[in-house]
Amino acid sequence: MTVLVPLVVLVPLIGAALALVFPGRERVQQSITVTALAIVVGLGSTLMWAADSIGTLVMEVGGWAAPFGIALVVDRVSALMLTVSAVVLLGVFLFSLGQGLADGDEETPVSIYYPTYLVLGAGVCNAFIAGDLFNLYVGFEILLVASYVLITLGGTTQRIRAGVTYVVVSLVSSILFLAAIGLIYGATGTVNMAQLTVRIAELPDETQLLLNLALLIAFGIKAAVFPLAFWLPDSYPTAPAPVTAVFAGLLTKVGVYAIIRSQTLLFPDSSIDGLLLLIAALTLIVGILGAVSQLDVKRLLSFTLISHIGYMIFGIAIATSAGFAATIYYIAHHIIVQTTLFLAVGLVERQGGTTSLSGLGGLMRSSPVIAVLFFVPMLNLGGIPPFSGFLGKLGLFTAGAQLQTPAAYWLIGIGALVSLLTLYALVRAWVLAFWRPKPVTTAAAEPVKTPSTEALLLRKREEAMFERLQDAPDAQPTQKKRGIPKLMIAATVGMIGVSLVLTFAAGPLFAYAERAGDDLASPEKLAELVLETEQPNGGSGDTSIPGEEGAHG
Amino acid sequence: MTMPLILVAVMVVLFACGVYLLLDRSLTRLLLGFLFVGNATNLLIFLMSGSFGEAPLADSAAAEDMSDPLPQAFILTAIVITFGVSAFLLALIYRSWRLAQDREDAVQDDEDDIDLAKTEALTVVEVTDDDLAETPEFSDDDDDSEGPAVASERAASDAGEGKAR
């Protein structure tokens, strides 16, 4: 079973290499990418089953025993993350196939899209299976470099502007992470997470706090928590719809996953739970207030994304196994539902030609299917009872109430309020985009009336659109109405289906999350397991198989 | 554990200069700042390896005389990553400079942000019954079937005009 662990990284990387060999031959590249992603989905679910029934899988790369070699660890948490990410990667990729990132966009270098997308997947998987702090850093770098390319795809003015912000902020967070690794190595003499559990506990409290905060800031930028989140709504919305969807679903969650790992495995007795609660509260409030004030659906969704990171941080701050369990379930739910919403917005953009609420309208009549496709994940994100969003929040609030501290009760109140405000922000967007009659531009520009702010705004937007048209032939807002490919609809429906699976299979999944939460709450077990596995896997057997795979590639 | 003071001083200066440059609006300075901070971080990792000694080759020296090879491996990895990312940044800066109308390699403002800040009221316009009455009804058919319908309508009106003439 441990043989399968490195394959989740190797398969996408080999796929990327193969896809790179066939530039310009889209069909070949597409089939390679789909195959690789489908294999990762299979691997992920197998690993999830194995981690649950057999136990945590530890793979020692090159056969070197744990503290010296690099350990790849798959426990219940990482297996679930792997599976959900793989499903999202595949779903979004099918969507982008339907959209045909190429159509009408002569300047978009599509050849590079497929390999980059696979490398992004490899980076995400590598971050999830890393049992080693430095390997986690490498995983982050792989996915970040791929994301730099994807976010500036086509190199239009808007994307370059957003890309610069995104790249620089990510670079700063990477450097901070690297410096934190350096400091941790200086303090403990190891970067293996299992060994760090033992050694960090022996450090003086102040040193622990310093190291903890250094890591928290680095991961906080990636996870987009409150004071470090303002790069996100600035940069994500400009990317192509599928890219935004996959970024929103996965990249911030990798940051959250890293925070979970560092808080449970490295600093289990940390004194910053109070700080985390505060961060969670501020992230929830500031994020959702940002969302309420937005005019652009993509930006609105980016802000809800930030806001909902607050729920996850809340779960981590509870720091009981119930809290971790709820967080894990919530992450799985949020990855899928946020991605689905962005995909639905991609459909809206294609149908309505824009994502600005001032320009949208009447979509209910012209495309009722999209209205439904937006409506279902909207209710889900807002936490309306039958859906997984409600179950996740219920789990979080129950775990919080068990703490019986005033801070936890405050957080529950804020969480409930934010859930309502999320619903408000999304319903407002839905009503403006779908329900109201389409705003007639000529009527808005009538000379008799004094122009309303909306008309002014529209006019400004039109001017901006024409400007952009001259700058970049492939700018998104100027897309004409075209028929929507079946595959795009199918991919979105599929993602909604997956989110409904989270609801229908909530019993077993929550039980799984609870077992995973127990794992997280007792890191000693994992540490023992990782440090004591030198004998059973006689190195050569494990390493030769990935080696052969590499040779095939 | 001995720490060469000069290296510490160099690291501090590099960090300080790097952070200062990172805060600049000019993208080229930003790149330089990133390189400085990156190298300062490499120095930090290097300093964290503890006391320095012989090259860490097997059987060439006693284990306690060797310097720690692991941080050096970290630094190598970090250097490669920094190199790749700076190459990408250079391309990004060049593209940004090409696109900027005023030939300035500075960080651009987000126009949507400015728009939003200037907006006085949000676009929630109350829909009155009059508005609803004015709104043309959409047919439930999709675009494709609408096309011919419109065309036939036009044809009909054309024919009408023809008759009038």
XYZ file of C-alpha atoms in Angstrom:
718
model
C 0.000 0.000 0.000
C 2.784 2.437 0.843
C 3.871 2.107 -2.776
C 0.806 4.111 -3.797
C 1.772 7.098 -1.658
C 4.366 8.767 -3.909
C 2.327 7.942 -7.010
C -0.138 10.751 -6.281
C 2.719 13.154 -6.968
C 4.528 11.157 -9.622
C 1.537 10.462 -11.861
C 0.611 14.152 -12.380
C 4.267 15.071 -12.835
C 4.817 12.351 -15.437
C 1.557 13.420 -17.068
C 2.835 17.005 -17.151
C 6.079 15.889 -18.768
C 4.173 13.890 -21.390
C 1.784 16.761 -22.048
C 4.747 19.054 -22.510
C 6.081 16.743 -25.230
C 3.007 17.337 -27.397
C 2.619 21.103 -27.678
C -0.180 22.163 -29.969
C -1.766 18.724 -30.118
C -4.663 19.479 -27.863
C -6.439 16.137 -28.094
C -3.360 14.243 -26.913
C -2.674 16.713 -24.119
C -6.282 16.608 -22.998
C -6.439 12.843 -22.847
C -3.128 12.675 -20.958
C -4.354 15.210 -18.413
C -7.729 13.566 -17.920
C -6.094 10.149 -17.532
C -3.554 11.405 -15.018
C -6.189 13.200 -12.952
C -8.520 10.210 -13.049
C -5.676 7.992 -11.806
C -5.067 10.427 -8.950
C -8.754 10.277 -8.016
C -8.485 6.489 -7.931
C -5.268 6.606 -5.907
C -6.746 9.139 -3.519
C -9.829 7.070 -2.772
C -7.739 3.900 -2.406
C -5.457 5.677 0.032
C -8.476 7.000 1.911
C -9.802 3.467 2.269
C -6.353 2.148 3.235
C -5.661 4.888 5.760
C -9.016 4.225 7.374
C -8.933 0.435 7.482
C -5.224 -0.421 7.622
C -3.941 2.652 9.383
C -1.592 5.521 8.654
C 0.710 4.835 5.719
C 4.307 5.901 5.999
C 6.589 5.768 2.996
C 10.274 6.367 3.430
C 11.673 7.730 0.211
C 14.842 5.943 -0.845
C 14.537 3.505 2.050
C 16.169 5.855 4.524
C 14.695 5.557 7.986
C 12.468 8.383 9.142
C 14.569 10.993 10.919
C 17.225 10.915 8.189
C 15.259 10.253 5.037
C 12.200 12.051 3.776
C 8.995 10.523 5.095
C 5.752 10.688 3.147
C 2.821 10.243 5.490
C -0.790 9.576 4.572
C -3.173 9.482 7.473
C -6.940 9.916 7.400
C -6.773 13.701 7.100
C -4.341 13.820 4.220
C -6.091 10.946 2.430
C -9.411 12.804 2.579
C -7.756 16.010 1.398
C -6.088 14.112 -1.460
C -9.347 12.569 -2.599
C -11.357 15.764 -2.441
C -8.635 17.746 -4.214
C -8.307 15.131 -6.924
C -12.053 15.169 -7.511
C -12.040 18.965 -7.694
C -9.049 18.992 -10.036
C -10.755 16.532 -12.348
C -14.136 18.307 -12.224
C -12.650 21.713 -12.936
C -10.501 20.305 -15.682
C -13.536 18.832 -17.432
C -15.211 22.232 -17.090
C -12.233 23.959 -18.675
C -12.263 21.387 -21.484
C -15.867 22.307 -22.102
C -15.055 25.965 -22.041
C -12.103 25.293 -24.294
C -9.791 27.876 -22.833
C -8.676 28.424 -26.384
C -11.903 29.473 -27.999
C -11.621 33.000 -29.274
C -8.471 33.538 -27.256
C -5.698 33.368 -29.793
C -3.198 34.830 -27.355
C -3.784 32.299 -24.610
C -0.995 29.770 -24.835
C -3.135 26.716 -24.290
C -0.288 24.270 -24.790
C 1.154 25.339 -21.466
C -2.183 25.144 -19.669
C -2.398 21.348 -19.431
C 1.086 20.603 -18.058
C 0.880 23.543 -15.662
C -2.455 22.357 -14.369
C -0.980 18.913 -13.713
C 2.037 20.406 -11.954
C -0.359 22.375 -9.767
C -2.073 19.107 -8.895
C 1.269 17.467 -8.109
C 2.181 20.364 -5.809
C -1.121 20.183 -3.946
C -0.764 16.416 -3.477
C 2.857 16.775 -2.390
C 1.884 19.302 0.259
C -0.771 16.912 1.583
C 1.504 13.880 1.873
C 4.547 15.698 3.240
C 5.783 14.281 6.535
C 8.654 16.639 6.535
C 8.569 20.415 6.926
C 10.970 21.028 4.075
C 9.040 18.729 1.772
C 5.945 20.733 2.654
C 7.842 23.845 1.558
C 8.772 22.179 -1.725
C 5.143 21.158 -2.247
C 4.071 24.743 -1.650
C 6.634 26.018 -4.120
C 5.558 23.556 -6.812
C 1.935 24.580 -6.539
C 2.776 28.272 -6.251
C 5.005 28.358 -9.314
C 2.303 26.551 -11.287
C -0.253 29.026 -9.967
C 1.905 31.986 -11.043
C 1.735 30.708 -14.588
C -1.981 29.968 -14.451
C -2.960 33.315 -12.955
C -1.078 35.259 -15.637
C -2.230 32.982 -18.464
C -2.403 34.993 -21.658
C -0.581 37.968 -20.150
C -3.358 40.542 -20.476
C -3.141 43.859 -18.640
C -5.567 42.867 -15.915
C -3.974 39.500 -15.309
C -0.449 40.859 -15.223
C -1.530 43.521 -12.740
C -3.221 40.952 -10.530
C -0.405 38.481 -11.096
C 2.212 40.906 -9.803
C 0.329 41.324 -6.520
C -0.237 37.605 -6.203
C 3.340 36.617 -7.023
C 4.905 39.138 -4.668
C 2.644 38.254 -1.735
C 3.247 34.545 -2.295
C 6.995 35.127 -2.493
C 6.984 36.936 0.817
C 5.053 34.119 2.448
C 7.436 31.527 0.979
C 10.455 33.402 2.273
C 8.879 33.649 5.726
C 8.138 29.928 5.654
C 11.712 29.143 4.638
C 13.108 31.400 7.356
C 10.815 29.688 9.879
C 12.120 26.300 8.733
C 15.655 27.603 9.204
C 14.860 28.771 12.720
C 13.133 25.492 13.591
C 16.095 23.541 12.302
C 18.403 25.732 14.342
C 16.350 25.145 17.471
C 15.723 21.415 17.090
C 18.139 20.008 14.528
C 15.452 18.283 12.471
C 12.665 19.045 10.029
C 10.861 15.715 10.251
C 7.443 16.578 11.641
C 7.197 13.447 13.783
C 10.540 14.126 15.397
C 9.653 17.788 15.773
C 6.650 16.792 17.897
C 9.041 15.339 20.428
C 11.758 17.951 20.213
C 9.673 21.130 20.108
C 7.962 20.097 23.333
C 11.366 20.245 25.028
C 12.014 23.840 23.957
C 11.373 26.790 26.277
C 7.913 28.332 25.915
C 9.095 31.612 24.404
C 11.034 29.842 21.658
C 8.013 27.672 20.912
C 5.817 30.743 20.669
C 8.230 32.490 18.311
C 8.491 29.487 16.002
C 4.751 28.953 16.112
C 3.999 32.555 15.173
C 6.582 32.512 12.380
C 4.901 29.481 10.835
C 1.438 30.872 11.483
C 2.192 34.077 9.593
C 3.653 32.168 6.660
C 0.685 29.786 6.462
C -1.778 32.555 7.292
C -0.844 34.429 4.117
C -1.469 31.291 2.060
C -4.677 30.432 3.877
C -5.846 34.069 3.549
C -6.830 34.752 7.157
C -7.893 38.219 8.189
C -4.998 40.622 8.328
C -3.160 38.724 5.603
C -5.983 38.149 3.143
C -6.275 41.276 1.064
C -4.269 39.954 -1.830
C -6.899 37.319 -2.566
C -9.942 39.263 -3.835
C -7.519 41.430 -5.751
C -5.912 38.652 -7.729
C -8.218 35.640 -8.040
C -11.113 37.190 -10.000
C -9.023 38.167 -13.013
C -7.943 34.638 -13.877
C -10.007 32.468 -16.246
C -13.073 30.992 -14.532
C -11.790 27.409 -14.125
C -8.449 28.623 -12.803
C -10.170 30.838 -10.239
C -12.371 27.909 -9.270
C -9.495 25.553 -8.626
C -7.466 28.216 -6.812
C -10.389 29.113 -4.591
C -11.075 25.480 -3.841
C -7.591 24.211 -3.222
C -4.847 26.735 -2.633
C -6.198 28.395 0.495
C -7.130 24.979 1.895
C -3.536 23.825 1.515
C -2.658 26.744 3.782
C -5.370 25.732 6.245
C -4.117 22.144 6.127
C -0.610 23.385 6.944
C -1.999 25.355 9.884
C -3.801 22.226 11.125
C -0.602 20.207 10.876
C 1.518 22.818 12.605
C -1.023 23.340 15.379
C -1.616 19.641 16.039
C 1.673 17.991 15.252
C 4.294 20.620 15.947
C 2.713 22.732 18.669
C 0.014 20.592 20.287
C 0.227 22.459 23.592
C 0.362 25.870 21.990
C -0.724 28.932 23.901
C -2.098 30.737 20.854
C -5.568 29.220 20.733
C -6.975 32.505 22.013
C -5.201 34.361 19.219
C -6.585 31.883 16.701
C -10.113 32.493 17.988
C -9.625 36.215 17.523
C -8.251 35.696 14.017
C -11.187 33.440 13.215
C -13.707 36.038 14.401
C -12.072 38.884 12.465
C -11.691 36.779 9.328
C -15.353 35.835 9.456
C -16.593 39.391 9.946
C -14.247 41.346 7.710
C -14.514 38.798 4.923
C -18.278 38.801 4.799
C -18.555 42.593 5.057
C -16.275 42.772 2.045
C -18.535 40.348 0.221
C -21.684 42.323 0.992
C -20.257 45.481 -0.560
C -19.054 44.000 -3.840
C -20.526 44.609 -7.276
C -18.700 41.858 -9.081
C -19.826 38.290 -8.449
C -16.312 36.876 -8.676
C -14.978 39.352 -6.152
C -17.978 38.750 -3.947
C -17.229 35.037 -3.953
C -13.558 35.706 -3.217
C -14.605 37.572 -0.099
C -16.950 34.792 1.025
C -14.002 32.467 0.522
C -11.936 34.529 2.970
C -14.813 34.738 5.381
C -15.343 30.991 5.466
C -11.669 30.332 6.157
C -12.637 31.812 9.530
C -14.837 28.774 10.284
C -11.896 26.461 9.727
C -9.606 28.533 11.921
C -12.355 28.471 14.552
C -12.356 24.670 14.419
C -8.580 24.568 14.778
C -8.722 26.983 17.710
C -11.218 24.755 19.522
C -8.377 22.205 19.571
C -10.453 19.215 20.664
C -10.896 16.113 18.571
C -14.515 17.152 17.914
C -13.288 20.542 16.720
C -10.743 18.985 14.378
C -13.346 16.553 13.074
C -15.740 19.392 12.273
C -12.929 21.363 10.630
C -11.990 18.443 8.417
C -15.569 17.935 7.311
C -15.958 21.665 6.777
C -12.815 21.869 4.643
C -14.022 19.014 2.444
C -17.415 20.702 2.103
C -15.965 24.118 1.431
C -13.453 22.982 -1.194
C -16.245 21.475 -3.223
C -18.945 24.075 -2.757
C -16.707 27.094 -3.346
C -15.326 25.528 -6.500
C -18.838 24.768 -7.711
C -19.927 28.354 -7.118
C -17.005 29.687 -9.115
C -17.819 27.253 -11.899
C -21.417 28.469 -11.858
C -20.133 32.033 -12.111
C -18.062 30.897 -15.061
C -21.320 29.824 -16.699
C -22.932 33.156 -15.782
C -20.006 35.026 -17.289
C -20.307 33.068 -20.476
C -24.044 33.530 -20.735
C -24.287 37.132 -19.542
C -20.970 38.362 -20.925
C -19.889 39.909 -17.617
C -19.686 39.135 -13.928
C -20.591 42.628 -12.769
C -23.952 42.798 -11.076
C -24.652 46.135 -12.732
C -24.564 44.505 -16.139
C -26.277 41.223 -15.382
C -29.969 40.547 -15.229
C -32.780 38.499 -16.630
C -30.733 35.323 -16.638
C -33.584 33.459 -14.981
C -35.531 33.677 -18.215
C -32.728 33.161 -20.658
C -30.959 30.331 -18.844
C -32.912 28.729 -16.017
C -30.406 25.861 -15.805
C -27.633 28.193 -14.688
C -29.996 29.769 -12.187
C -30.464 26.376 -10.549
C -26.750 25.555 -10.795
C -25.961 28.754 -8.919
C -28.831 28.413 -6.491
C -27.999 25.004 -5.039
C -24.367 25.677 -4.024
C -25.464 29.133 -2.854
C -27.859 27.589 -0.322
C -25.178 25.063 0.529
C -22.566 27.727 1.278
C -25.072 29.749 3.232
C -25.723 26.735 5.448
C -29.366 25.932 4.696
C -30.253 22.726 6.562
C -30.317 19.793 4.196
C -26.932 20.650 2.749
C -23.410 19.855 3.922
C -22.723 23.494 4.814
C -25.290 23.235 7.557
C -23.863 19.944 8.815
C -20.333 21.333 8.881
C -21.381 24.442 10.773
C -23.501 22.378 13.147
C -20.478 20.215 13.905
C -18.321 23.283 14.496
C -20.858 24.986 16.748
C -21.425 21.795 18.751
C -17.699 21.381 19.268
C -17.442 25.060 20.215
C -20.309 24.799 22.683
C -18.584 21.880 24.394
C -15.733 24.228 25.294
C -18.139 26.332 27.380
C -15.938 29.410 27.289
C -17.303 32.902 26.577
C -14.982 33.269 23.589
C -16.353 30.094 22.020
C -19.951 31.280 22.518
C -19.067 34.596 20.907
C -17.563 32.755 17.977
C -20.697 30.637 17.594
C -22.793 33.795 17.489
C -20.524 35.410 14.941
C -20.471 32.215 12.906
C -24.259 32.098 12.772
C -24.433 35.769 11.821
C -21.838 35.328 9.095
C -23.747 32.383 7.721
C -26.817 34.621 7.388
C -24.782 37.420 5.848
C -23.296 34.952 3.365
C -26.782 34.024 2.370
C -27.690 37.707 2.110
C -24.710 38.554 -0.083
C -25.297 35.593 -2.372
C -29.046 36.013 -2.574
C -28.544 39.660 -3.457
C -26.218 38.599 -6.254
C -28.665 35.947 -7.360
C -31.622 38.307 -7.385
C -29.723 40.962 -9.338
C -28.241 38.561 -11.827
C -31.109 36.144 -12.347
C -34.365 37.426 -10.936
C -34.610 41.058 -11.970
C -35.336 41.943 -15.576
C -32.310 42.579 -17.708
C -31.197 46.188 -17.362
C -31.720 47.855 -20.722
C -28.608 49.880 -21.415
C -30.314 52.327 -23.747
C -32.943 53.111 -21.139
C -30.292 53.728 -18.529
C -28.533 56.175 -20.796
C -31.642 58.231 -21.628
C -30.724 61.895 -21.737
C -33.997 63.060 -20.165
C -33.352 61.488 -16.812
C -30.454 62.606 -14.699
C -28.128 59.636 -14.956
C -28.286 57.422 -11.914
C -25.147 56.090 -10.297
C -25.921 52.811 -11.922
C -25.957 54.351 -15.356
C -22.722 56.160 -14.672
C -21.186 52.977 -13.459
C -22.408 51.111 -16.496
C -20.998 53.717 -18.805
C -17.696 53.622 -17.012
C -17.661 49.885 -17.270
C -18.392 50.058 -20.960
C -15.515 52.421 -21.492
C -13.263 50.194 -19.477
C -14.436 47.266 -21.531
C -13.593 48.960 -24.789
C -10.224 49.950 -23.425
C -9.592 46.399 -22.463
C -10.767 45.252 -25.850
C -8.050 47.298 -27.469
C -5.444 46.132 -25.015
C -6.241 42.509 -25.149
C -8.290 40.664 -27.669
C -8.983 37.904 -25.177
C -10.205 39.947 -22.261
C -13.038 38.107 -20.550
C -15.744 40.787 -20.260
C -16.004 41.303 -23.995
C -17.029 37.746 -24.661
C -20.138 37.580 -26.745
C -23.019 35.382 -25.824
C -22.369 31.929 -27.092
C -24.031 28.639 -26.581
C -22.786 26.916 -23.478
C -21.061 23.613 -24.163
C -22.750 20.607 -22.595
C -19.519 19.569 -20.892
C -19.379 22.789 -18.853
C -22.896 22.202 -17.576
C -22.139 18.540 -16.992
C -18.989 19.330 -15.000
C -20.855 21.827 -12.833
C -23.709 19.383 -12.309
C -21.137 16.745 -11.414
C -19.567 19.000 -8.806
C -22.984 19.729 -7.339
C -23.534 15.983 -7.297
C -20.319 15.554 -5.313
C -21.445 18.224 -2.860
C -24.742 16.364 -2.461
C -22.785 13.169 -1.776
C -21.285 15.023 1.181
C -24.839 15.518 2.398
C -26.195 12.039 1.735
C -23.077 10.254 2.967
C -22.726 12.668 5.871
C -23.016 9.874 8.467
C -20.041 7.762 7.354
C -18.072 10.835 6.306
C -18.531 12.554 9.627
C -17.594 9.350 11.415
C -14.479 9.250 9.244
C -13.769 12.893 10.094
C -14.200 12.091 13.775
C -11.662 9.284 13.572
C -9.352 11.689 11.729
C -9.966 14.291 14.427
C -8.971 11.749 17.069
C -5.762 11.123 15.113
C -5.024 14.835 15.074
C -5.758 15.234 18.761
C -3.187 12.586 19.662
C -0.087 13.372 17.613
C 2.162 11.106 19.716
C 0.787 8.043 17.943
C 1.675 9.400 14.529
C 5.109 10.425 15.763
C 5.794 6.938 17.116
C 4.566 5.332 13.930
C 6.719 7.494 11.672
C 9.847 7.123 13.776
C 9.564 3.369 14.199
C 8.949 2.065 10.724
C 12.476 1.364 9.626
C 12.270 -2.459 9.618
C 9.031 -3.554 7.929
C 9.470 -1.769 4.607
C 12.796 -3.134 3.422
C 13.744 -0.042 1.385
C 14.440 -1.601 -2.026
C 10.926 -2.968 -2.571
C 9.384 0.428 -1.973
C 11.711 2.528 -4.006
C 12.059 0.442 -7.121
C 8.441 0.829 -8.168
C 8.309 4.623 -8.321
C 11.723 4.444 -9.963
C 10.319 2.239 -12.718
C 7.378 4.585 -13.137
C 9.853 7.396 -13.649
C 11.633 5.373 -16.306
C 8.362 4.846 -18.155
C 7.775 8.571 -18.176
C 28.156 26.822 18.717
C 30.138 29.592 17.122
C 28.455 32.030 14.837
C 30.655 34.212 12.679
C 29.580 37.724 13.545
C 30.333 39.012 10.095
C 27.848 36.597 8.507
C 25.181 37.621 10.983
C 25.836 41.267 10.150
C 25.632 40.565 6.427
C 22.360 38.704 6.926
C 20.888 41.574 8.900
C 21.915 44.143 6.299
C 20.562 41.996 3.469
C 17.236 41.530 5.245
C 16.951 45.240 5.986
C 17.776 46.337 2.445
C 15.611 43.598 0.974
C 12.536 44.495 3.001
C 13.043 48.181 2.185
C 13.220 47.408 -1.528
C 10.232 45.035 -1.368
C 8.116 47.921 -0.127
C 8.913 49.960 -3.223
C 6.353 50.428 -5.973
C 8.862 49.946 -8.731
C 8.896 46.346 -9.882
C 12.593 46.189 -10.640
C 13.448 47.257 -7.110
C 10.938 44.745 -5.895
C 12.824 42.014 -7.733
C 16.113 43.170 -6.214
C 14.476 43.191 -2.795
C 13.273 39.639 -3.333
C 16.787 38.523 -4.301
C 18.250 40.205 -1.203
C 15.699 38.686 1.143
C 16.111 35.293 -0.511
C 19.854 35.346 -0.036
C 19.494 36.602 3.520
C 17.219 33.639 4.253
C 19.793 31.279 2.769
C 22.403 32.815 5.063
C 20.026 32.364 7.990
C 19.682 28.647 7.234
C 23.431 28.402 6.809
C 24.002 30.047 10.187
C 21.513 27.652 11.754
C 23.717 24.687 10.854
C 25.802 25.387 13.941
C 29.572 25.150 14.096
C 31.409 24.748 10.838
C 33.972 22.065 10.106
C 35.247 19.652 7.473
C 33.385 18.828 4.293
C 30.713 16.238 5.095
C 32.114 13.411 2.941
C 32.023 9.856 4.257
C 35.293 8.625 5.832
C 37.115 11.906 5.189
C 36.813 13.221 8.725
C 35.408 12.264 12.088
C 31.685 12.823 12.334
C 32.003 15.472 15.031
C 34.411 17.539 12.907
C 32.073 17.704 9.930
C 29.731 20.570 9.252
C 26.048 19.744 9.006
C 25.204 18.858 5.375
C 21.418 19.137 5.675
C 21.162 22.950 5.772
C 23.404 23.083 2.740
C 20.983 20.830 0.907
C 18.145 23.136 1.984
C 20.037 26.140 0.702
C 20.709 24.474 -2.645
C 17.017 23.729 -3.047
C 16.096 27.245 -2.008
C 18.595 28.754 -4.438
C 17.156 26.757 -7.320
C 13.633 27.828 -6.418
C 14.671 31.475 -6.030
C 16.407 31.323 -9.379
C 13.376 29.931 -11.170
C 11.012 32.379 -9.555
C 13.241 35.372 -10.330
C 13.323 34.327 -13.974
C 9.527 34.262 -13.945
C 9.394 37.610 -12.147
C 11.683 39.168 -14.753
C 9.378 37.977 -17.521
C 6.391 39.306 -15.584
C 8.051 42.683 -15.074
C 8.960 42.909 -18.732
C 5.406 42.088 -19.786
C 4.025 44.559 -17.270
C 6.338 47.249 -18.599
C 5.321 46.492 -22.190
C 1.648 46.752 -21.297
C 1.873 49.890 -19.189
C 0.963 52.842 -21.367
C 3.120 55.297 -19.471
C 6.171 53.079 -19.703
C 6.477 52.720 -16.007
C 7.408 49.486 -14.288
C 5.375 50.138 -11.163
C 2.685 48.150 -9.398
C -0.635 49.013 -11.047
C -3.739 49.977 -9.131
C -6.792 47.792 -9.266
C -9.375 49.802 -11.192
C -12.260 47.790 -9.800
C -11.214 48.716 -6.287
C -11.168 52.400 -7.160
C -14.520 52.098 -8.899
C -16.002 50.477 -5.853
C -14.594 53.109 -3.531
C -16.087 55.871 -5.659
C -19.498 54.262 -5.937
C -21.874 56.175 -3.715
C -24.836 53.872 -3.715
C -24.952 50.258 -4.657
C -26.838 49.186 -7.708
C -29.884 47.912 -5.918
C -32.423 49.862 -7.931
C -35.962 49.323 -6.842
C -37.962 47.738 -9.596
C -41.358 49.349 -9.983
C -44.346 47.904 -11.772
C -43.753 50.347 -14.613
C -40.295 48.936 -15.175
C -41.691 45.470 -15.230
C -44.321 46.485 -17.741
C -41.662 47.950 -20.003
C -39.534 44.842 -19.890
C -39.888 42.776 -23.009
C -40.952 39.243 -22.278
C -38.428 36.611 -23.101
C -39.549 33.507 -24.775
C -38.572 30.333 -22.982
C -36.786 29.022 -26.050
C -33.039 29.345 -26.207
C -31.068 31.678 -28.413
C -30.935 29.449 -31.445
C -34.677 29.321 -31.896
C -34.958 33.025 -31.119
C -32.732 33.882 -34.080
C -35.046 32.660 -36.832
C -38.069 34.095 -35.030
C -36.522 37.545 -35.082
C -35.470 37.069 -38.661
C -38.967 36.090 -39.741
C -40.376 39.072 -37.858
C -37.991 41.335 -39.714
C -38.900 39.704 -42.961
C -42.549 40.285 -42.193
C -42.001 43.963 -41.389
C -39.895 44.343 -44.526
C -42.698 42.850 -46.531
C -45.119 45.251 -44.864
C -42.933 48.204 -45.810
C -42.696 46.896 -49.321
C -46.463 46.784 -49.572
C -46.745 50.298 -48.239
C -44.373 51.487 -50.905
